[in-house]
Amino acid sequence: MKKDFFAQLVHGAIDKAIENNKLGELKENDFTPICEIPKNTNFGDYAINVSSLARNAKMAPPLIAQNIAGYIEQKGFSINIVAGFINFKLEKEMLNSIVEEILEKKELFAASDIGKGEKVNLEYVSANPTGPFHIGHGRWAALGSALSNVMKYCGYDVYQEFYINDAGNQINKLARSLELRVRELKGEKVEWEEDLYPGEYLIDCAKRYIASGEKESYGDFAKADMLRLQKELLEKFRTHFDCFFSELSLYKNNEVENCIEELKKKGKLYEKDGAVWFKSSDYTDTQDRVLKKSDGTNTYLTADIAYHKNKLERGFTRLINIWGADHHGYIARMKAAIDALGYDSSCLEVLLGQLVNIIQNGEQMRMGKRKKMVTLDELVEEVGVDATRFWMLMRSSDTTIDFDIDLAKSQSDKNPVFYVQYAHARACSILRKAVEKRLDIENKTELEPLFDKKELEEILINPDVKGLFENCHDDNSREAARALILKLEESKAMVEAAARLRAPYLLCKYSSELATAFHHFYNFSRVLTDDKETSKKRLALVECFRIILSKILDLLGVEAPQKM
RNA sequence: GCGCCUGUAGCUCAGUCGGAUAGAGCGUUGGUCUCCGAAGCCAAAGGUCACGGGUUCGACUCCCGUCGGGCGCACCA
């Protein structure tokens, strides 16, 4: 990565400058150079600001920059000092080497090992098996699966988990709801009580129940049926879990009781008003929490604590949970429980995703406050998996998304995902055309392809990119090629940032910028020309773009189409 | 009342680490196909970074306060 390269270069140069007494009163090099890409590219391709050394060195920033630069050998790049900034501009050999490196490493060019094999448990979606997913679940599914892809690509050992809330009261309600639907289907007139699930999806479920011979209990059947539908949709939505973890199994294996026992032994529980309380306020929680209700049943929290204990016992050193913003009050008590069990709660990381507002007919619908909600299934049906995933991912997770259904449906071609996919299809088209017969406009005759397939393979395996810039006939063309190469070089830094900050949206933004750089290049430089040598070099660059963009889209779980 | 998130162009949002002239998309206006995909590209217009203090060489960024918006404060899950 060039950023690291220049940062190390500057760090080494500072050592030498100190040795030679060129940095005034600065005697120790504890400076970490941070290499950034200047907003104004006239300064250079990369920049390091050394102004902050001024205080200890007691020297003016420009002089500091000058003296440090004196110890940098300018090989493959040039240096331009402005104020306290050392700017680096790559020369063509170094730019060419980036192209060669991408073609050599292919989709591993942007891969990283910052994860160092850390065992990460990523839990997300974790819906009740009581009905179809709503749009919010789609956001967590997209976020979790993309984050998993990105983190795996950066060397984390990620295990994706879905916690099935199949043990609470809601299952009884589900069972009762199914029972009523079944009786309705049989012609009986039934009275619906409050707080049941009146959604029409249970009518289909009831039909399946009757067809199955009604052997299972209502609850077991409905639960399994809902879970099956959820799993089908998740697969379609390119979200793959390594494990669906049942809450009920924690009770069956006595893990919930054992967990309560353990907390009791550690003196973290007490009884009050007939209930068993956990002293979570001993930690960072604002108040104590009930684990066992006065009727003898456990709260949701109790099983969830046992679940987190289970995860830790399985050897995960980092637990990442994706929760809706409405669960934020839950974090403190969960962390308290982890600490109380003798683990370090800093291993638990909760990504609080803000909610998705649904806008229909120009009106904001409140999630869940409306009888007929838009389900994820319906949304995907309308706008497709690619567009849904990209829309869900393109915003930072702590921003509320306004998902305008009408806009997504009617103007889907204005969707940013198409812009990016279009660039990919265009690159593929050029690579296709390179080996297809061409039409000579003037003579209206068919010309032989520029290259045969073997030739093209050879170009892409063993590229000769020398002269890529010499054959550009104007500044625009040269600058566009430079900008594209530099943008491609940035891919690894972007991927790492997305993994480190748990922020896949950075890659949506990056994919869009990359597409812009390519479109720009395309408009200023003709790839397929009669000059075969020039065509070869430019085809190599097109292939680089195709490789990187398709990898980025792959990480996001969005398809990179060859044709549109 | 308390906690979390949030306030940047007409709209939807970026702005990673405190640095150089504040960045995109959509929308608006104009230009651009005889030729590799015009779902593209180029150009223009558009800003008191909610407001008030503080920290410092320097603040959209960090700290404190005020105001607005969202979400939550169960022996529900």
XYZ file of C-alpha atoms (C1' of nucleotides) in Angstrom:
641
model
C 0.000 0.000 0.000
C 1.475 3.326 -1.017
C 0.203 5.124 2.078
C 2.209 2.806 4.311
C 5.177 3.061 1.988
C 5.395 6.841 2.227
C 4.633 6.882 5.932
C 7.572 4.543 6.572
C 9.776 6.553 4.269
C 9.076 9.725 6.220
C 9.531 8.018 9.555
C 12.967 6.776 8.488
C 13.898 10.190 7.146
C 13.002 11.803 10.454
C 15.379 9.403 12.236
C 18.182 10.438 9.920
C 17.335 14.113 10.225
C 17.469 13.873 14.016
C 20.816 12.061 13.849
C 22.163 14.890 11.766
C 20.697 17.575 14.003
C 18.426 18.962 11.336
C 15.265 19.077 13.401
C 16.208 21.645 15.997
C 15.380 20.569 19.518
C 13.582 17.405 18.473
C 15.569 14.521 19.927
C 13.216 11.602 19.802
C 11.151 10.280 16.928
C 7.806 9.328 18.405
C 5.941 10.771 15.444
C 3.580 8.550 13.499
C 3.387 9.949 9.978
C -0.122 9.812 8.581
C -0.309 9.604 4.836
C -3.433 10.951 3.217
C -4.702 11.623 -0.240
C -4.884 15.395 -0.744
C -8.268 16.824 -1.572
C -6.614 19.016 -4.122
C -4.624 16.683 -6.347
C -2.548 19.539 -7.733
C -0.412 19.215 -4.614
C 0.379 15.579 -5.243
C -0.968 12.042 -5.074
C -0.172 11.491 -1.398
C 0.666 13.884 1.393
C 2.118 13.768 4.884
C 1.697 16.689 7.237
C 4.649 17.235 9.556
C 3.438 20.511 11.087
C 2.828 18.961 14.470
C 6.585 18.453 14.923
C 6.940 22.221 15.085
C 6.255 22.449 18.790
C 9.024 20.113 19.947
C 11.491 21.026 17.240
C 10.894 24.743 17.728
C 11.172 25.220 13.987
C 8.846 26.475 11.285
C 6.841 23.697 9.577
C 8.109 24.411 6.018
C 11.719 24.112 7.156
C 10.965 20.884 8.994
C 9.356 19.450 5.865
C 12.327 20.590 3.801
C 14.874 19.024 6.115
C 13.019 15.722 6.360
C 12.638 15.561 2.588
C 16.392 15.963 2.312
C 16.742 12.419 3.621
C 14.269 10.830 1.230
C 15.594 9.315 -1.943
C 13.181 10.331 -4.685
C 12.988 7.166 -6.685
C 9.812 6.586 -8.698
C 8.183 9.713 -7.326
C 8.822 13.385 -6.814
C 8.400 15.559 -3.770
C 6.687 18.897 -3.548
C 6.736 20.804 -0.282
C 3.957 23.240 0.530
C 3.840 24.707 4.020
C 4.168 21.787 6.448
C 3.104 19.218 3.880
C 5.396 16.818 2.086
C 3.578 15.908 -1.113
C 4.457 12.907 -3.225
C 3.677 12.523 -6.882
C 4.124 9.133 -8.498
C 6.064 8.890 -11.721
C 4.979 6.664 -14.524
C 7.142 3.676 -13.609
C 5.519 3.467 -10.211
C 2.038 3.869 -11.683
C 2.770 1.109 -14.164
C 3.948 -1.147 -11.388
C 0.550 -0.793 -9.703
C -1.127 -2.084 -12.869
C 1.293 -4.998 -12.999
C 0.721 -5.788 -9.362
C -3.060 -5.868 -9.721
C -2.871 -8.193 -12.719
C -0.532 -10.429 -10.785
C -2.428 -10.570 -7.494
C -5.886 -10.298 -9.065
C -8.725 -10.069 -6.539
C -6.238 -10.478 -3.693
C -4.718 -7.098 -4.459
C -7.009 -5.386 -1.964
C -6.918 -8.198 0.601
C -5.439 -7.594 4.013
C -4.351 -9.488 7.106
C -5.165 -6.906 9.763
C -7.614 -9.364 11.341
C -4.745 -11.721 12.228
C -7.114 -14.668 12.423
C -9.080 -13.271 15.344
C -12.082 -15.448 16.153
C -15.105 -13.229 15.683
C -18.698 -14.180 16.337
C -21.017 -11.972 14.330
C -24.634 -12.185 15.416
C -27.289 -10.397 13.414
C -30.912 -10.377 12.259
C -31.920 -12.704 15.147
C -35.617 -12.236 14.500
C -38.547 -13.885 16.213
C -39.830 -16.818 14.173
C -43.288 -15.347 14.226
C -43.673 -13.852 10.808
C -42.062 -12.393 7.725
C -39.070 -10.053 7.920
C -39.741 -6.364 7.756
C -37.512 -3.915 5.964
C -35.387 -3.243 9.024
C -34.327 -6.877 9.067
C -33.122 -6.333 5.519
C -30.789 -3.638 6.708
C -29.246 -5.862 9.365
C -29.000 -8.766 6.947
C -27.223 -6.642 4.350
C -24.979 -5.016 6.926
C -24.044 -8.237 8.682
C -23.346 -10.250 5.569
C -21.322 -7.474 3.945
C -19.359 -6.885 7.133
C -18.652 -10.575 7.380
C -17.376 -10.645 3.790
C -15.173 -7.628 4.366
C -13.755 -8.857 7.661
C -13.012 -12.317 6.278
C -11.218 -10.659 3.357
C -9.132 -8.829 5.971
C -8.062 -11.952 7.778
C -10.650 -12.207 10.547
C -12.061 -15.634 11.299
C -15.733 -14.712 11.198
C -18.550 -17.015 12.269
C -22.024 -15.779 11.392
C -24.836 -16.568 13.743
C -28.593 -16.079 13.890
C -30.216 -16.354 17.319
C -33.706 -17.757 17.066
C -35.994 -16.282 19.724
C -38.077 -19.407 19.984
C -38.646 -19.631 23.699
C -40.786 -16.723 24.845
C -44.414 -15.781 25.128
C -44.553 -14.784 21.514
C -44.461 -18.431 20.525
C -47.614 -19.094 22.526
C -49.277 -16.202 20.755
C -48.105 -17.560 17.440
C -49.505 -20.973 18.270
C -52.837 -19.469 19.293
C -52.925 -17.368 16.115
C -52.320 -20.406 13.942
C -54.969 -22.348 15.783
C -57.530 -19.615 15.088
C -56.560 -19.491 11.427
C -56.935 -23.239 11.128
C -60.378 -23.142 12.731
C -61.377 -20.303 10.434
C -60.354 -22.335 7.425
C -62.543 -25.116 8.656
C -65.519 -22.769 8.603
C -65.645 -21.933 12.254
C -66.331 -18.379 13.331
C -63.675 -17.381 15.818
C -63.040 -14.469 18.113
C -59.587 -12.883 17.821
C -58.082 -11.843 21.106
C -55.786 -8.865 21.542
C -52.046 -9.128 20.912
C -52.120 -12.027 18.493
C -50.594 -12.145 15.018
C -53.413 -11.271 12.642
C -51.179 -11.170 9.558
C -52.491 -12.944 6.503
C -49.307 -14.960 6.158
C -50.663 -17.316 8.801
C -53.527 -18.288 6.484
C -51.024 -19.932 4.144
C -49.307 -21.452 7.113
C -52.647 -22.833 8.321
C -53.250 -24.420 4.921
C -49.889 -26.117 5.106
C -50.648 -27.235 8.637
C -53.878 -28.891 7.576
C -52.134 -30.485 4.596
C -49.465 -31.860 6.909
C -52.041 -33.895 8.773
C -52.027 -31.733 11.911
C -49.670 -34.050 13.764
C -47.403 -31.424 15.271
C -48.438 -28.882 17.868
C -49.518 -25.512 16.504
C -46.483 -23.856 18.047
C -43.892 -26.262 16.712
C -45.379 -26.251 13.256
C -45.744 -22.481 12.969
C -42.241 -21.911 14.323
C -40.650 -24.313 11.881
C -42.701 -22.949 9.012
C -41.790 -19.311 9.732
C -38.148 -20.198 10.173
C -38.117 -22.042 6.878
C -39.538 -18.985 5.084
C -37.004 -16.730 6.790
C -34.120 -18.968 5.793
C -35.298 -19.061 2.190
C -35.417 -15.298 2.021
C -31.996 -14.925 3.649
C -30.458 -17.209 1.042
C -32.101 -15.244 -1.729
C -30.767 -12.090 -0.081
C -27.231 -13.534 -0.157
C -26.994 -13.744 3.591
C -25.543 -17.023 4.777
C -25.340 -18.033 8.401
C -22.984 -20.647 9.768
C -25.382 -21.357 12.580
C -28.997 -20.794 13.583
C -28.838 -20.885 17.344
C -32.042 -21.798 19.156
C -32.887 -20.017 22.386
C -34.920 -23.038 23.365
C -31.828 -25.247 23.181
C -30.302 -23.230 25.997
C -33.169 -24.311 28.229
C -33.049 -27.909 27.040
C -29.337 -28.128 27.803
C -29.820 -26.524 31.191
C -27.520 -23.698 30.210
C -29.928 -21.033 31.415
C -30.222 -22.596 34.875
C -26.468 -23.160 35.053
C -25.887 -19.557 34.169
C -28.218 -18.359 36.914
C -26.448 -20.710 39.344
C -23.087 -19.301 38.420
C -24.206 -15.717 38.875
C -25.731 -16.683 42.195
C -22.463 -18.244 43.362
C -20.659 -15.088 42.422
C -23.049 -13.145 44.605
C -24.564 -11.138 41.782
C -28.192 -12.076 42.417
C -30.775 -11.241 45.062
C -34.490 -11.722 45.605
C -37.027 -8.951 45.800
C -40.812 -8.969 45.404
C -40.728 -12.651 44.579
C -38.401 -12.152 41.625
C -34.688 -12.818 41.155
C -32.658 -9.743 40.287
C -29.223 -9.319 38.753
C -27.065 -6.587 40.271
C -26.175 -5.032 36.942
C -25.926 -1.631 38.595
C -22.683 -2.867 40.170
C -21.323 -2.276 36.684
C -22.270 0.423 34.211
C -26.000 -0.256 34.095
C -28.355 2.329 35.572
C -30.486 -0.162 37.486
C -30.741 -3.828 38.404
C -32.557 -6.236 36.114
C -34.951 -9.085 36.676
C -33.740 -12.500 35.556
C -36.487 -14.675 37.012
C -39.956 -13.246 37.184
C -42.211 -13.770 40.190
C -44.183 -16.328 38.191
C -41.025 -18.429 37.963
C -40.298 -17.899 34.278
C -37.149 -16.250 32.977
C -36.865 -12.968 31.153
C -35.462 -12.680 27.671
C -32.267 -11.274 29.162
C -31.590 -14.423 31.170
C -31.437 -16.653 28.134
C -29.458 -14.044 26.254
C -26.832 -13.971 29.000
C -26.578 -17.749 28.788
C -26.245 -17.415 25.033
C -23.360 -14.960 25.302
C -21.688 -17.192 27.864
C -22.056 -20.028 25.404
C -20.408 -17.968 22.661
C -17.479 -17.083 24.906
C -17.051 -20.692 25.956
C -16.810 -21.628 22.309
C -13.612 -19.586 22.146
C -14.634 -16.402 20.393
C -12.512 -13.484 21.479
C -14.717 -10.871 19.879
C -18.485 -10.774 19.845
C -20.099 -8.388 17.413
C -23.859 -7.963 17.608
C -25.945 -5.933 15.240
C -28.994 -4.566 17.021
C -31.658 -2.081 16.108
C -31.333 1.318 17.732
C -34.399 0.539 19.818
C -32.310 -1.996 21.751
C -29.563 0.370 22.811
C -30.677 0.362 26.451
C -29.845 -3.323 26.444
C -26.102 -2.945 25.924
C -25.191 -1.928 29.469
C -26.948 -4.881 31.096
C -25.419 -7.346 28.640
C -21.934 -5.993 29.264
C -22.571 -6.099 32.991
C -23.492 -9.761 32.712
C -20.352 -10.591 30.755
C -18.216 -8.884 33.384
C -20.110 -10.603 36.181
C -19.374 -13.973 34.615
C -15.687 -13.165 34.757
C -15.065 -12.204 31.152
C -13.987 -8.824 29.848
C -16.994 -7.029 28.427
C -14.845 -5.017 26.056
C -14.918 -8.074 23.793
C -18.572 -7.290 23.106
C -19.149 -4.797 20.371
C -22.673 -3.740 19.532
C -23.383 -2.054 16.242
C -26.494 -0.055 16.785
C -28.162 0.416 13.471
C -30.600 3.242 13.207
C -33.987 2.351 11.856
C -35.369 2.372 8.372
C -38.267 4.706 7.742
C -40.610 3.635 5.059
C -42.019 6.325 2.880
C -44.993 5.523 0.748
C -47.211 7.955 -1.120
C -45.001 10.698 0.266
C -45.998 9.727 3.779
C -43.819 8.287 6.454
C -45.080 5.027 7.824
C -44.075 4.107 11.317
C -42.588 0.692 11.508
C -44.870 -1.819 13.072
C -47.575 0.721 13.814
C -49.456 -0.164 10.707
C -51.419 -3.272 10.110
C -50.066 -3.943 6.686
C -46.324 -3.490 6.756
C -44.107 -3.684 3.759
C -42.123 -6.858 4.132
C -38.576 -7.450 3.003
C -39.862 -10.098 0.643
C -42.101 -7.580 -1.121
C -39.352 -4.982 -1.313
C -36.883 -7.423 -2.832
C -39.540 -8.533 -5.273
C -40.065 -4.933 -6.359
C -36.563 -3.532 -6.579
C -34.342 -6.608 -6.688
C -31.651 -7.960 -4.396
C -28.838 -5.791 -5.764
C -30.628 -2.475 -5.401
C -32.052 -3.362 -1.986
C -28.671 -4.413 -0.627
C -26.878 -1.394 -2.039
C -29.486 1.040 -0.680
C -29.348 -0.589 2.739
C -25.562 -0.484 2.777
C -24.775 2.880 1.269
C -25.545 4.877 4.391
C -23.571 4.796 7.599
C -25.432 2.527 10.013
C -25.987 5.324 12.507
C -28.050 7.324 10.075
C -31.747 6.694 9.784
C -32.559 5.587 6.260
C -35.583 6.972 4.496
C -36.553 4.251 2.108
C -38.948 5.739 -0.383
C -40.740 2.770 -1.815
C -42.317 4.641 -4.690
C -38.980 6.142 -5.669
C -37.228 2.819 -5.433
C -39.899 1.224 -7.557
C -40.546 3.853 -10.190
C -37.109 5.358 -10.622
C -34.964 2.365 -10.008
C -32.747 3.251 -12.959
C -31.648 6.361 -11.052
C -30.353 4.073 -8.383
C -26.621 4.482 -7.690
C -26.107 0.747 -7.896
C -26.850 0.872 -11.625
C -24.175 3.475 -12.167
C -21.590 1.181 -10.653
C -22.854 -1.952 -12.370
C -22.972 -0.120 -15.660
C -19.290 0.712 -15.401
C -18.525 -2.943 -14.835
C -20.647 -4.042 -17.792
C -18.923 -1.449 -19.924
C -15.471 -2.729 -19.006
C -16.564 -6.282 -19.781
C -17.934 -5.120 -23.093
C -14.597 -3.608 -24.070
C -12.777 -6.801 -23.165
C -15.308 -8.753 -25.246
C -15.001 -6.411 -28.202
C -11.239 -6.767 -28.225
C -11.576 -10.300 -29.559
C -14.675 -9.817 -31.684
C -14.871 -8.900 -35.363
C -15.232 -5.180 -35.995
C -17.124 -3.213 -38.543
C -15.192 -0.817 -40.728
C -17.554 2.123 -41.091
C -15.972 3.677 -44.163
C -15.779 0.570 -46.310
C -18.666 -1.218 -44.646
C -16.581 -4.338 -44.424
C -15.916 -6.641 -41.532
C -12.448 -6.461 -40.043
C -10.689 -9.223 -38.188
C -10.651 -8.893 -34.383
C -7.888 -6.750 -32.935
C -6.655 -9.648 -30.868
C -7.280 -13.342 -30.776
C -8.202 -14.869 -27.441
C -4.743 -16.207 -26.710
C -3.206 -12.830 -27.375
C -5.606 -11.165 -24.961
C -4.839 -13.728 -22.275
C -1.168 -13.079 -22.764
C -1.690 -9.335 -22.376
C -3.525 -9.807 -19.123
C -1.148 -12.378 -17.674
C 2.069 -10.819 -18.752
C 1.329 -7.178 -19.335
C 3.735 -4.764 -20.871
C 2.439 -1.474 -19.600
C 5.497 0.593 -20.335
C 4.455 3.503 -22.444
C 0.903 3.623 -21.107
C 1.319 7.321 -20.561
C 3.528 8.166 -23.518
C 0.734 7.163 -25.842
C -1.772 9.495 -24.314
C -2.287 12.300 -26.745
C -3.533 14.921 -24.352
C -3.451 15.916 -20.707
C -7.021 14.832 -20.043
C -6.300 11.346 -21.231
C -3.104 11.109 -19.204
C -4.688 12.517 -16.067
C -7.697 10.216 -16.354
C -5.441 7.154 -16.577
C -3.368 8.351 -13.608
C -6.469 9.023 -11.560
C -7.884 5.592 -12.328
C -4.682 3.833 -11.302
C -4.469 5.828 -8.086
C -8.088 5.072 -7.297
C -7.432 1.374 -7.850
C -4.442 1.591 -5.538
C -6.703 2.964 -2.821
C -8.787 -0.221 -2.748
C -6.809 -1.946 -0.026
C -6.895 1.069 2.270
C -10.660 1.353 1.760
C -11.267 -2.322 2.463
C -9.213 -2.120 5.638
C -11.076 0.970 6.783
C -14.406 -0.744 6.128
C -13.327 -3.743 8.218
C -11.743 -1.747 11.023
C -14.590 0.716 11.361
C -17.213 -1.985 10.745
C -18.499 0.255 7.980
C -19.319 -1.412 4.668
C -20.862 1.838 3.455
C -17.323 3.054 2.764
C -17.126 0.466 0.012
C -20.381 1.638 -1.571
C -18.928 5.090 -1.726
C -15.625 3.772 -3.018
C -17.261 1.645 -5.717
C -19.044 4.710 -6.963
C -15.839 6.758 -7.031
C -14.045 3.951 -8.816
C -16.801 3.812 -11.425
C -16.506 7.562 -11.948
C -12.743 7.266 -12.461
C -13.325 4.559 -15.035
C -16.045 6.411 -16.936
C -13.737 9.389 -16.996
C -10.870 7.342 -18.387
C -13.184 5.792 -20.963
C -14.328 9.159 -22.196
C -10.862 10.521 -22.718
C -8.986 7.464 -23.927
C -10.088 5.128 -26.620
C -9.108 1.619 -25.590
C -9.501 -0.306 -28.823
C -7.589 1.489 -31.554
C -5.661 0.538 -34.658
C -2.516 1.057 -32.657
C -2.269 -2.410 -31.184
C 0.464 -1.553 -28.706
C -1.583 1.255 -27.159
C -4.649 -0.951 -27.068
C -2.746 -3.639 -25.195
C -1.701 -1.302 -22.433
C -5.150 0.185 -22.045
C -6.814 -3.214 -22.038
C -4.567 -4.143 -19.152
C -5.882 -1.143 -17.217
C -9.497 -1.987 -18.064
C -8.907 -5.481 -16.723
C -7.462 -4.057 -13.496
C -10.591 -2.018 -13.037
C -12.809 -5.004 -13.728
C -10.928 -7.135 -11.195
C -11.080 -4.605 -8.369
C -14.637 -3.422 -8.924
C -16.043 -6.916 -9.155
C -14.273 -7.820 -5.913
C -15.660 -4.791 -4.117
C -19.178 -5.577 -5.337
C -18.666 -9.173 -4.309
C -17.833 -8.033 -0.769
C -21.029 -5.998 -0.722
C -23.035 -8.953 -1.964
C -24.010 -7.135 -5.144
C -23.661 -8.723 -8.556
C -21.180 -7.432 -11.106
C -22.989 -8.037 -14.403
C -21.120 -8.662 -17.652
C -24.047 -7.266 -19.601
C -27.036 -5.173 -18.658
C -36.540 13.884 33.265
C -32.393 10.311 31.798
C -29.651 7.547 27.863
C -28.151 6.550 22.603
C -28.165 8.544 17.515
C -28.587 12.888 14.606
C -28.472 18.462 12.537
C -23.309 20.064 6.331
C -26.010 22.788 -0.956
C -33.304 22.863 -2.832
C -33.465 17.079 -1.506
C -30.615 12.486 0.188
C -26.010 12.085 2.297
C -20.016 11.793 2.533
C -16.181 14.308 5.065
C -11.485 8.003 8.177
C -6.522 11.272 11.821
C -7.742 18.164 14.175
C -4.836 20.462 8.676
C -4.211 23.079 2.302
C -9.743 26.373 -1.693
C -16.104 22.386 1.996
C -17.386 17.007 -1.267
C -20.720 13.592 -4.067
C -25.469 11.903 -6.048
C -30.392 13.575 -7.264
C -32.829 17.961 -9.026
C -31.984 22.721 -12.141
C -29.395 25.138 -16.592
C -26.221 24.609 -20.914
C -22.879 21.476 -23.969
C -21.508 16.457 -25.830
C -22.754 10.174 -29.966
C -20.458 8.594 -37.869
C -16.333 5.292 -33.857
C -14.978 0.600 -27.636
C -22.303 0.542 -23.940
C -24.996 8.470 -23.888
C -27.860 4.094 -17.733
C -22.026 7.892 -19.846
C -18.980 12.447 -20.015
C -17.971 18.003 -19.615
C -19.417 22.772 -17.649
C -22.401 26.224 -14.655
C -25.337 27.574 -10.492
C -26.068 26.274 -5.415
C -22.874 26.733 1.757
C -23.287 31.591 8.175
C -21.099 23.136 8.317
C -28.239 24.318 13.691
C -26.747 28.208 17.473
C -23.348 30.054 21.530
C -18.902 29.402 24.169
C -14.097 26.703 25.093
C -9.355 23.971 23.889
C -4.921 25.642 19.865
C -0.635 27.704 15.403
C -5.236 25.646 13.191
C -12.130 23.063 14.547
C -17.371 20.484 10.115
C -14.121 17.302 13.217
C -12.495 17.409 20.213
C -15.003 19.504 25.090
C -19.251 22.250 27.544
C -24.023 24.483 26.921
C -28.713 25.795 24.146
C -32.313 24.565 20.414
C -34.563 21.121 16.698
C -35.401 15.771 14.800
C -35.347 10.192 15.630
C -35.234 5.995 19.036
C -35.513 3.996 23.799
C -36.138 4.051 29.245
C -40.836 -3.564 31.450
C -41.212 -8.959 36.226
C -42.248 -7.794 26.624
C -39.109 -10.052 23.248
